[in-house]
CSV table of C-alpha atoms in Angstrom, one decimal:
chain,number,residue,atom,x,y,z
K,1,MET,CA,-132.9,184.0,-192.2
K,2,GLU,CA,-129.9,185.4,-194.0
K,3,SER,CA,-128.4,183.4,-196.9
K,4,SER,CA,-125.4,182.5,-194.9
K,5,VAL,CA,-125.1,180.8,-191.6
K,6,LYS,CA,-124.3,183.1,-188.8
K,7,ALA,CA,-123.6,181.6,-185.4
K,8,SER,CA,-120.0,181.1,-184.4
K,9,VAL,CA,-118.7,180.2,-181.1
K,10,ASP,CA,-115.6,182.0,-179.7
K,11,SER,CA,-113.5,178.9,-179.0
K,12,GLU,CA,-111.0,180.8,-176.8
K,13,THR,CA,-113.2,181.2,-173.8
K,14,GLU,CA,-115.9,179.2,-172.2
K,15,SER,CA,-117.0,181.8,-169.7
K,16,SER,CA,-118.3,184.4,-172.0
K,17,PRO,CA,-122.1,184.8,-171.3
K,18,GLY,CA,-122.8,185.9,-174.9
K,19,VAL,CA,-122.4,183.9,-178.2
K,20,ASN,CA,-120.2,185.3,-180.9
K,21,GLU,CA,-121.6,184.8,-184.3
K,22,THR,CA,-120.7,181.3,-185.7
K,23,ALA,CA,-118.7,181.4,-188.9
K,24,ALA,CA,-121.3,181.0,-191.4
K,25,ALA,CA,-121.5,178.6,-194.3
K,26,SER,CA,-122.4,180.5,-197.4
K,27,GLY,CA,-125.1,178.7,-199.2
K,28,GLN,CA,-126.4,177.1,-196.0
K,29,ARG,CA,-129.9,177.6,-197.2
K,30,LEU,CA,-131.2,174.9,-199.5
K,31,SER,CA,-130.6,175.4,-203.2
K,32,GLU,CA,-133.5,174.7,-205.5
K,33,LYS,CA,-131.9,171.4,-206.3
K,34,THR,CA,-131.5,170.5,-202.7
K,35,ARG,CA,-135.1,171.4,-202.0
K,36,GLN,CA,-136.2,169.1,-204.7
K,37,GLN,CA,-134.1,166.2,-203.3
K,38,ALA,CA,-134.6,166.8,-199.5
K,39,ASP,CA,-136.9,163.9,-199.1
K,40,GLN,CA,-134.3,161.6,-200.5
K,41,PRO,CA,-133.0,159.3,-197.8
K,42,LYS,CA,-129.3,160.0,-197.3
K,43,THR,CA,-126.6,160.1,-194.7
K,44,GLN,CA,-124.5,163.3,-194.3
K,45,ASP,CA,-121.2,161.7,-195.2
K,46,ASP,CA,-122.5,161.1,-198.7
K,47,LEU,CA,-123.4,164.6,-199.1
K,48,VAL,CA,-120.0,166.0,-197.7
K,49,GLU,CA,-118.1,163.6,-200.0
K,50,GLN,CA,-120.2,164.7,-203.0
K,51,ASN,CA,-119.6,168.5,-202.1
K,52,SER,CA,-123.4,169.2,-202.1
K,53,SER,CA,-124.1,167.3,-205.4
K,54,TYR,CA,-126.7,165.3,-203.5
K,55,VAL,CA,-126.5,161.9,-205.1
K,56,GLN,CA,-129.7,160.0,-205.8
K,57,ASP,CA,-128.6,156.6,-204.3
K,58,SER,CA,-130.7,154.4,-202.1
K,59,PRO,CA,-130.3,154.4,-198.3
K,60,SER,CA,-128.3,151.1,-198.6
K,61,LYS,CA,-125.5,152.6,-200.7
K,62,LYS,CA,-122.1,151.9,-199.2
K,63,ARG,CA,-120.5,155.2,-198.1
K,64,LYS,CA,-116.9,156.1,-199.0
K,65,LEU,CA,-116.0,159.1,-197.1
K,66,ASP,CA,-113.2,158.3,-194.5
K,67,VAL,CA,-114.8,154.9,-193.9
K,68,GLU,CA,-117.2,156.3,-191.4
K,69,ILE,CA,-120.9,157.0,-191.3
K,70,ILE,CA,-122.2,159.8,-189.2
K,71,LEU,CA,-122.9,159.2,-185.5
K,72,ASP,CA,-122.9,155.4,-185.7
K,73,GLU,CA,-119.1,155.1,-186.0
K,74,LYS,CA,-119.6,153.1,-189.1
K,75,HIS,CA,-117.3,152.3,-192.1
K,76,SER,CA,-117.8,152.1,-195.8
K,77,GLU,CA,-116.7,149.5,-198.4
K,78,ASP,CA,-115.9,149.6,-202.0
K,79,ASP,CA,-118.4,151.6,-204.0
K,80,GLY,CA,-118.4,149.4,-207.0
K,81,GLY,CA,-120.1,146.5,-205.0
K,82,ALA,CA,-122.6,148.9,-203.6
K,83,SER,CA,-123.5,150.2,-207.0
K,84,LYS,CA,-123.9,146.7,-208.3
K,85,ARG,CA,-126.1,145.7,-205.4
K,86,SER,CA,-128.1,148.9,-205.8
K,87,LYS,CA,-128.8,148.0,-209.4
K,88,LEU,CA,-129.8,144.5,-208.4
K,89,GLU,CA,-132.2,145.7,-205.7
K,90,ARG,CA,-133.9,147.8,-208.4
K,91,GLY,CA,-134.3,144.7,-210.5
K,92,GLY,CA,-132.0,146.1,-213.1
K,93,GLY,CA,-129.8,143.1,-213.6
K,94,SER,CA,-128.6,139.9,-212.4
K,95,GLU,CA,-125.2,139.1,-210.7
K,96,ASP,CA,-123.8,137.7,-214.0
K,97,GLU,CA,-125.2,140.6,-216.1
K,98,PRO,CA,-123.8,140.2,-219.6
K,99,SER,CA,-122.0,142.8,-221.5
K,100,PRO,CA,-124.2,144.7,-224.1
K,101,GLY,CA,-122.4,142.9,-226.9
K,102,GLY,CA,-123.4,139.5,-225.6
K,103,LEU,CA,-126.9,140.4,-224.7
K,104,THR,CA,-128.7,139.1,-227.8
K,105,GLU,CA,-126.9,135.8,-227.7
K,106,ARG,CA,-127.6,135.2,-224.1
K,107,LYS,CA,-131.4,136.0,-224.7
K,108,ARG,CA,-131.4,133.3,-227.5
K,109,LYS,CA,-129.9,130.7,-225.1
K,110,LEU,CA,-132.2,131.6,-222.2
K,111,GLN,CA,-134.5,128.7,-221.5
K,112,PRO,CA,-138.1,129.2,-220.1
K,113,GLN,CA,-137.0,127.6,-216.8
K,114,ASP,CA,-134.0,129.8,-216.6
K,115,ALA,CA,-136.1,133.0,-217.4
K,116,LEU,CA,-138.6,132.0,-214.6
K,117,GLU,CA,-135.8,131.5,-212.1
K,118,THR,CA,-134.2,134.8,-213.1
K,119,GLN,CA,-137.6,136.6,-212.7
K,120,THR,CA,-138.2,135.0,-209.4
K,121,ARG,CA,-134.8,136.2,-208.0
K,122,LYS,CA,-135.7,139.7,-209.2
K,123,PHE,CA,-139.1,139.6,-207.4
K,124,GLN,CA,-137.4,138.3,-204.3
K,125,LYS,CA,-134.9,141.2,-204.3
K,126,LEU,CA,-137.8,143.7,-204.9
K,127,GLU,CA,-139.8,142.2,-202.0
K,128,GLU,CA,-136.7,142.3,-199.6
K,129,GLY,CA,-136.3,145.9,-200.6
K,130,HIS,CA,-133.3,147.6,-199.0
K,131,SER,CA,-133.6,146.1,-195.6
K,132,SER,CA,-131.4,143.1,-196.1
K,133,ALA,CA,-128.7,145.3,-197.7
K,134,VAL,CA,-128.8,147.9,-195.0
K,135,ALA,CA,-128.5,145.1,-192.3
K,136,ALA,CA,-125.6,143.5,-194.1
K,137,HIS,CA,-123.9,146.7,-194.5
K,138,TYR,CA,-124.0,147.6,-190.8
K,139,ASN,CA,-123.2,144.1,-189.8
K,140,GLU,CA,-119.9,144.3,-191.8
K,141,LEU,CA,-118.7,147.5,-190.0
K,142,GLN,CA,-115.9,147.2,-187.6
K,143,GLU,CA,-115.6,148.9,-184.2
K,144,VAL,CA,-113.0,151.7,-184.2
K,145,GLY,CA,-111.4,153.5,-181.2
K,146,LEU,CA,-111.4,157.0,-180.2
K,147,VAL,CA,-108.1,157.8,-181.9
K,148,LYS,CA,-109.3,156.6,-185.3
K,149,ARG,CA,-112.6,158.5,-184.9
K,150,SER,CA,-110.7,161.7,-184.1
K,151,GLN,CA,-108.8,161.3,-187.5
K,152,SER,CA,-112.0,161.1,-189.5
K,153,ARG,CA,-112.7,163.7,-192.1
K,154,ILE,CA,-116.2,164.2,-190.6
K,155,PHE,CA,-115.1,164.2,-187.1
K,156,TYR,CA,-116.6,167.7,-186.3
K,157,LEU,CA,-119.8,167.0,-188.2
K,158,ARG,CA,-120.4,163.7,-186.3
K,159,ASN,CA,-119.8,165.7,-183.0
K,160,PHE,CA,-122.1,168.5,-184.2
K,161,ASN,CA,-124.9,165.9,-184.9
K,162,ASN,CA,-124.3,164.4,-181.6
K,163,TRP,CA,-124.7,167.8,-179.9
K,164,ILE,CA,-128.1,168.3,-181.7
K,165,LYS,CA,-129.2,164.9,-180.4
K,166,SER,CA,-128.0,165.6,-176.8
K,167,ILE,CA,-129.8,168.9,-176.7
K,168,LEU,CA,-133.1,167.3,-178.1
K,169,ILE,CA,-133.0,164.3,-175.7
K,170,GLY,CA,-132.3,166.5,-172.7
K,171,GLU,CA,-135.0,168.9,-173.6
K,172,ILE,CA,-137.6,166.1,-174.0
K,173,LEU,CA,-136.6,164.4,-170.9
K,174,GLU,CA,-137.2,167.6,-168.9
K,175,LYS,CA,-140.7,167.8,-170.4
K,176,VAL,CA,-141.5,164.3,-169.3
K,177,ARG,CA,-140.2,165.0,-165.8
K,178,GLN,CA,-142.7,167.8,-165.4
K,179,ARG,CA,-145.3,165.0,-165.7
K,180,LYS,CA,-143.5,162.2,-163.8
K,181,ASN,CA,-140.2,162.0,-162.1
K,182,ARG,CA,-139.7,158.2,-161.9
K,183,ASP,CA,-140.1,155.0,-163.9
K,184,ILE,CA,-139.4,156.8,-167.2
K,185,THR,CA,-139.3,154.3,-170.1
K,186,VAL,CA,-137.8,154.8,-173.5
K,187,LEU,CA,-137.8,153.0,-176.9
K,188,ASP,CA,-134.7,153.6,-179.1
K,189,LEU,CA,-135.7,152.7,-182.7
K,190,GLY,CA,-132.7,152.1,-185.0
K,191,CYS,CA,-130.3,152.3,-182.1
K,192,GLY,CA,-127.2,151.1,-184.0
K,193,LYS,CA,-124.3,150.3,-181.7
K,194,GLY,CA,-125.8,152.2,-178.8
K,195,GLY,CA,-124.4,155.7,-179.5
K,196,ASP,CA,-127.0,157.2,-177.2
K,197,LEU,CA,-126.8,154.9,-174.2
K,198,LEU,CA,-124.8,157.4,-172.3
K,199,LYS,CA,-127.4,160.1,-172.9
K,200,TRP,CA,-130.1,157.8,-171.4
K,201,ARG,CA,-127.9,157.1,-168.4
K,202,LYS,CA,-127.3,160.8,-167.8
K,203,GLY,CA,-131.1,161.3,-168.2
K,204,ARG,CA,-131.7,158.9,-165.3
K,205,ILE,CA,-134.3,156.9,-167.2
K,206,SER,CA,-135.6,153.6,-165.7
K,207,ARG,CA,-135.9,151.2,-168.7
K,208,LEU,CA,-134.7,151.1,-172.3
K,209,VAL,CA,-135.7,149.0,-175.1
K,210,CYS,CA,-133.3,149.0,-178.0
K,211,ALA,CA,-134.2,147.8,-181.5
K,212,ASP,CA,-132.3,147.6,-184.7
K,213,ILE,CA,-132.3,145.5,-188.0
K,214,ALA,CA,-128.5,144.7,-187.7
K,215,ASP,CA,-128.0,141.8,-185.2
K,216,ILE,CA,-124.1,142.5,-184.9
K,217,SER,CA,-124.9,146.1,-184.2
K,218,MET,CA,-127.3,145.0,-181.6
K,219,LYS,CA,-124.8,142.7,-179.9
K,220,GLN,CA,-122.2,145.6,-179.8
K,221,CYS,CA,-125.0,147.8,-178.3
K,222,GLN,CA,-125.7,145.2,-175.6
K,223,GLN,CA,-122.0,144.8,-174.9
K,224,ARG,CA,-121.7,148.6,-174.4
K,225,TYR,CA,-124.5,148.5,-171.9
K,226,GLU,CA,-122.9,145.6,-170.0
K,227,ASP,CA,-119.5,147.5,-170.0
K,228,MET,CA,-121.4,150.7,-168.8
K,229,LYS,CA,-122.8,148.6,-165.9
K,230,CYS,CA,-119.5,147.3,-164.9
K,231,ARG,CA,-117.9,150.8,-164.9
K,232,ARG,CA,-120.7,152.1,-162.7
K,233,ASP,CA,-120.8,149.6,-159.8
K,234,ASN,CA,-122.2,152.1,-157.2
K,235,GLU,CA,-124.4,154.0,-159.5
K,236,TYR,CA,-127.8,153.1,-160.7
K,237,ILE,CA,-128.3,152.4,-164.3
K,238,PHE,CA,-131.5,151.6,-166.3
K,239,SER,CA,-132.6,148.1,-167.1
K,240,ALA,CA,-132.5,147.3,-170.8
K,241,GLU,CA,-133.5,144.8,-173.4
K,242,PHE,CA,-132.3,144.4,-177.0
K,243,ILE,CA,-134.5,143.4,-180.0
K,244,THR,CA,-133.0,142.6,-183.5
K,245,ALA,CA,-135.9,143.4,-185.9
K,246,ASP,CA,-136.8,145.3,-189.0
K,247,CYS,CA,-138.8,148.2,-187.3
K,248,SER,CA,-140.4,149.0,-190.7
K,249,LYS,CA,-141.8,145.5,-191.3
K,250,GLU,CA,-142.2,143.8,-187.8
K,251,LEU,CA,-144.4,144.6,-184.9
K,252,LEU,CA,-142.1,145.2,-181.9
K,253,VAL,CA,-144.8,144.7,-179.3
K,254,GLU,CA,-144.9,141.0,-180.1
K,255,LYS,CA,-141.2,140.8,-179.1
K,256,PHE,CA,-141.2,142.8,-175.8
K,257,HIS,CA,-140.4,140.9,-172.6
K,258,ASP,CA,-143.3,142.6,-171.2
K,259,PRO,CA,-146.2,142.8,-173.7
K,260,GLU,CA,-147.9,145.4,-171.6
K,261,MET,CA,-145.1,147.9,-171.6
K,262,TYR,CA,-145.7,151.5,-172.6
K,263,PHE,CA,-143.2,154.3,-173.1
K,264,ASP,CA,-142.7,157.9,-172.2
K,265,ILE,CA,-140.3,158.5,-175.2
K,266,CYS,CA,-139.6,157.0,-178.5
K,267,SER,CA,-136.3,158.2,-180.1
K,268,CYS,CA,-135.3,157.5,-183.7
K,269,GLN,CA,-132.1,159.2,-184.6
K,270,PHE,CA,-130.9,159.4,-188.3
K,271,ALA,CA,-132.9,156.1,-189.0
K,272,CYS,CA,-136.5,157.1,-189.9
K,273,HIS,CA,-135.8,157.5,-193.5
K,274,TYR,CA,-134.8,153.9,-194.0
K,275,SER,CA,-138.6,153.1,-193.5
K,276,PHE,CA,-139.6,155.5,-196.3
K,277,GLU,CA,-139.2,152.8,-199.0
K,278,SER,CA,-142.9,152.5,-199.0
K,279,LEU,CA,-145.9,153.9,-197.2
K,280,GLU,CA,-146.6,150.5,-195.7
K,281,GLN,CA,-143.1,150.4,-194.1
K,282,ALA,CA,-143.4,154.0,-193.0
K,283,ASP,CA,-146.7,153.3,-191.4
K,284,MET,CA,-145.2,150.2,-189.5
K,285,MET,CA,-142.3,152.3,-188.2
K,286,LEU,CA,-144.7,154.9,-186.9
K,287,ARG,CA,-147.0,152.3,-185.4
K,288,ASN,CA,-144.0,150.9,-183.5
K,289,ALA,CA,-142.8,154.4,-182.5
K,290,CYS,CA,-146.2,155.8,-181.5
K,291,GLY,CA,-148.5,152.8,-180.8
K,292,ARG,CA,-147.1,152.2,-177.2
K,293,LEU,CA,-146.5,155.7,-176.1
K,294,ASN,CA,-148.2,156.9,-172.9
K,295,PRO,CA,-150.5,159.9,-173.2
K,296,GLY,CA,-148.2,162.8,-173.0
K,297,GLY,CA,-145.4,160.8,-174.3
K,298,TYR,CA,-143.0,162.0,-177.1
K,299,PHE,CA,-141.8,160.6,-180.5
K,300,ILE,CA,-138.6,162.5,-181.2
K,301,GLY,CA,-135.9,162.2,-183.8
K,302,THR,CA,-133.6,163.5,-186.6
K,303,THR,CA,-134.2,162.9,-190.2
K,304,PRO,CA,-134.2,164.2,-193.7
K,305,ASN,CA,-137.3,166.4,-194.3
K,306,SER,CA,-140.0,164.1,-195.3
K,307,PHE,CA,-143.8,164.2,-195.4
K,308,GLU,CA,-144.1,160.6,-194.3
K,309,LEU,CA,-143.7,161.7,-190.7
K,310,MET,CA,-147.0,163.5,-190.8
K,311,MET,CA,-148.7,160.1,-191.0
K,312,ALA,CA,-147.9,160.0,-187.2
K,313,LYS,CA,-151.2,161.9,-186.8
K,314,LYS,CA,-153.0,158.7,-187.5
K,315,TYR,CA,-151.6,157.5,-184.1
K,316,ASN,CA,-153.0,160.5,-182.2
K,317,MET,CA,-149.8,162.3,-182.3
K,318,LYS,CA,-149.6,166.1,-182.3
K,319,LEU,CA,-146.5,167.8,-183.9
K,320,ILE,CA,-144.7,169.9,-181.4
K,321,TYR,CA,-142.1,171.3,-183.6
K,322,LYS,CA,-140.1,170.5,-186.8
K,323,LYS,CA,-137.0,172.5,-187.2
K,324,THR,CA,-134.0,172.4,-189.5
K,325,PHE,CA,-130.7,171.8,-187.9
K,326,LEU,CA,-129.8,175.5,-188.5
K,327,GLU,CA,-132.9,176.7,-186.9
K,328,PHE,CA,-132.6,174.4,-184.0
K,329,TYR,CA,-128.9,175.3,-183.5
K,330,GLU,CA,-129.6,179.1,-183.7
K,331,GLU,CA,-132.2,178.8,-181.1
K,332,LYS,CA,-130.5,176.4,-178.6
K,333,ILE,CA,-127.0,178.2,-178.8
K,334,LYS,CA,-128.5,181.1,-177.0
K,335,ASN,CA,-128.4,179.1,-173.8
K,336,ASN,CA,-125.1,179.2,-172.2
K,337,GLU,CA,-125.1,175.7,-171.0
K,338,ASN,CA,-125.8,174.5,-174.5
K,339,LYS,CA,-123.0,176.6,-175.8
K,340,MET,CA,-120.6,175.1,-173.2
K,341,LEU,CA,-121.7,171.6,-174.2
K,342,LEU,CA,-121.0,172.4,-177.8
K,343,LYS,CA,-117.3,173.3,-176.9
K,344,ARG,CA,-116.8,170.3,-174.7
K,345,MET,CA,-118.1,168.0,-177.5
K,346,GLN,CA,-115.8,169.6,-180.0
K,347,ALA,CA,-118.8,170.1,-182.3
K,348,LEU,CA,-117.2,173.0,-184.3
K,349,GLU,CA,-113.9,173.2,-186.0
K,350,SER,CA,-111.5,176.0,-185.1
K,351,TYR,CA,-110.7,178.4,-188.0
K,352,PRO,CA,-108.1,179.2,-188.9
K,353,ALA,CA,-106.3,176.1,-187.9
K,354,ASN,CA,-103.3,176.5,-185.6
K,355,GLU,CA,-99.7,175.7,-186.6
K,356,ASN,CA,-99.8,172.2,-185.1
K,357,SER,CA,-103.1,171.2,-186.9
K,358,LYS,CA,-104.8,171.3,-190.2
K,359,LEU,CA,-108.3,171.9,-191.4
K,360,ALA,CA,-110.6,168.9,-191.8
K,361,SER,CA,-111.3,169.7,-195.4
K,362,GLU,CA,-108.6,170.4,-198.0
K,363,LYS,CA,-111.0,171.3,-200.7
K,364,ALA,CA,-110.4,174.8,-202.1
K,365,GLY,CA,-113.0,177.3,-201.0
K,366,ASP,CA,-114.6,175.1,-198.3
K,367,TYR,CA,-113.8,177.7,-195.7
K,368,ALA,CA,-114.4,180.8,-197.8
K,369,HIS,CA,-117.5,181.6,-195.6
K,370,ALA,CA,-115.4,181.8,-192.5
K,371,ALA,CA,-112.6,183.9,-194.2
K,372,GLU,CA,-115.2,186.4,-195.4
K,373,TYR,CA,-116.9,186.5,-192.1
K,374,MET,CA,-113.6,187.4,-190.5
K,375,LYS,CA,-113.1,190.3,-192.9
K,376,ASN,CA,-116.6,191.7,-192.2
K,377,SER,CA,-116.9,191.3,-188.4
K,378,GLN,CA,-115.0,192.1,-185.3
K,379,VAL,CA,-114.5,188.7,-183.8
K,380,ARG,CA,-112.1,187.0,-181.5
K,381,LEU,CA,-110.2,184.1,-183.2
K,382,PRO,CA,-110.3,181.2,-183.8
K,383,LEU,CA,-113.9,181.0,-185.0
K,384,GLY,CA,-116.0,177.9,-184.5
K,385,THR,CA,-117.3,176.5,-187.8
K,386,LEU,CA,-117.8,173.6,-190.2
K,387,SER,CA,-116.6,173.4,-193.7
K,388,LYS,CA,-119.2,174.5,-196.4
K,389,SER,CA,-119.6,171.0,-197.5
K,390,GLU,CA,-120.6,169.9,-194.0
K,391,TRP,CA,-122.9,172.8,-193.4
K,392,GLU,CA,-124.6,171.9,-196.7
K,393,ALA,CA,-124.9,168.3,-195.6
K,394,THR,CA,-126.7,169.3,-192.4
K,395,SER,CA,-129.1,171.5,-194.4
K,396,ILE,CA,-131.4,168.6,-195.5
K,397,TYR,CA,-131.9,167.4,-191.9
K,398,LEU,CA,-134.4,168.4,-189.4
K,399,VAL,CA,-135.3,167.8,-185.8
K,400,PHE,CA,-138.8,166.8,-184.9
K,401,ALA,CA,-140.9,166.1,-181.8
K,402,PHE,CA,-144.5,164.7,-181.6
K,403,GLU,CA,-146.6,164.5,-178.4
K,404,LYS,CA,-149.1,161.7,-177.8
K,405,GLN,CA,-152.6,163.1,-177.2
K,406,GLN,CA,-155.0,162.0,-174.5
């Protein structure tokens, strides 16, 4: 693989059978620093905001970039509170943490009972881990409309991620249909507000179980489903149930309406890494994901590269593939239908911008890769690309698929 991303779509025509090289992000391959940090759970808006500095925060850190989190249409809050909470979760201080100058005096005044209560609170926070903070964060997020989303700094990156998910889900559904063409059941772990509901409807599945830790997100997901049913009066839509639970700490089968239910697909998109706080939590997530799959069923998802996923072998799962976003993109874009979908979803930004628009990133040098590519190649303009920061944000993520063995 070359050191810069190639693969650009000619955004002037949708009928071209070939694919022009996409404007590449120089430095798309992981730097040594990135490789060392690739297993750290993060979301892509953090990485874009930091311009590839790859912060070391916990998964529950409140995001700041353009008040949205990738794919789930989520917003951020003041970073100061998040830093304070992150410190509390690590047991590094209490909510009234004294200034360094007053620390000695406070210690002198601390009574044994006070010290015990303080230590108890710290242990409680450690025991809760990040789960409560993650749930609280997503519960606080407000729903936004299409217009607001289109104004997001990460509008194209979110669409690119959504394209990756669409191709993955469609491909696996086709594999399932080679074995059975009806009564397809799906478990959506970490479903959020239901961003993939439309994908499952288009996939003509029979039943969907959605699970997420954030109860407000689950209510919004359920409302989306009800709205979808109302809009499709004469069209069949899958049946669904909605479960609010921490999929890394609770056994979902105990909450199913039908305790004997099995699934053909379990999908976990941009959420697996929240369970990587401990091996026990990772194992519970994988037990929920794989334990109720039919033989020949699939566990699929998108996640930062992490060895915890290989624990799925414990549940008789065989790794079918594991590819970086770049590898997956370069392979799937060769298909003309996939290329057309990429354009319809506005998954790449046009470069250079036309006179009535502006580029998503205003950072100097963020499109140097595209400008350089234009100089060295015979291409039709505009190119389709992402900013360098966005390409680098995608570089730590991968697509995976496991198959349940007989």
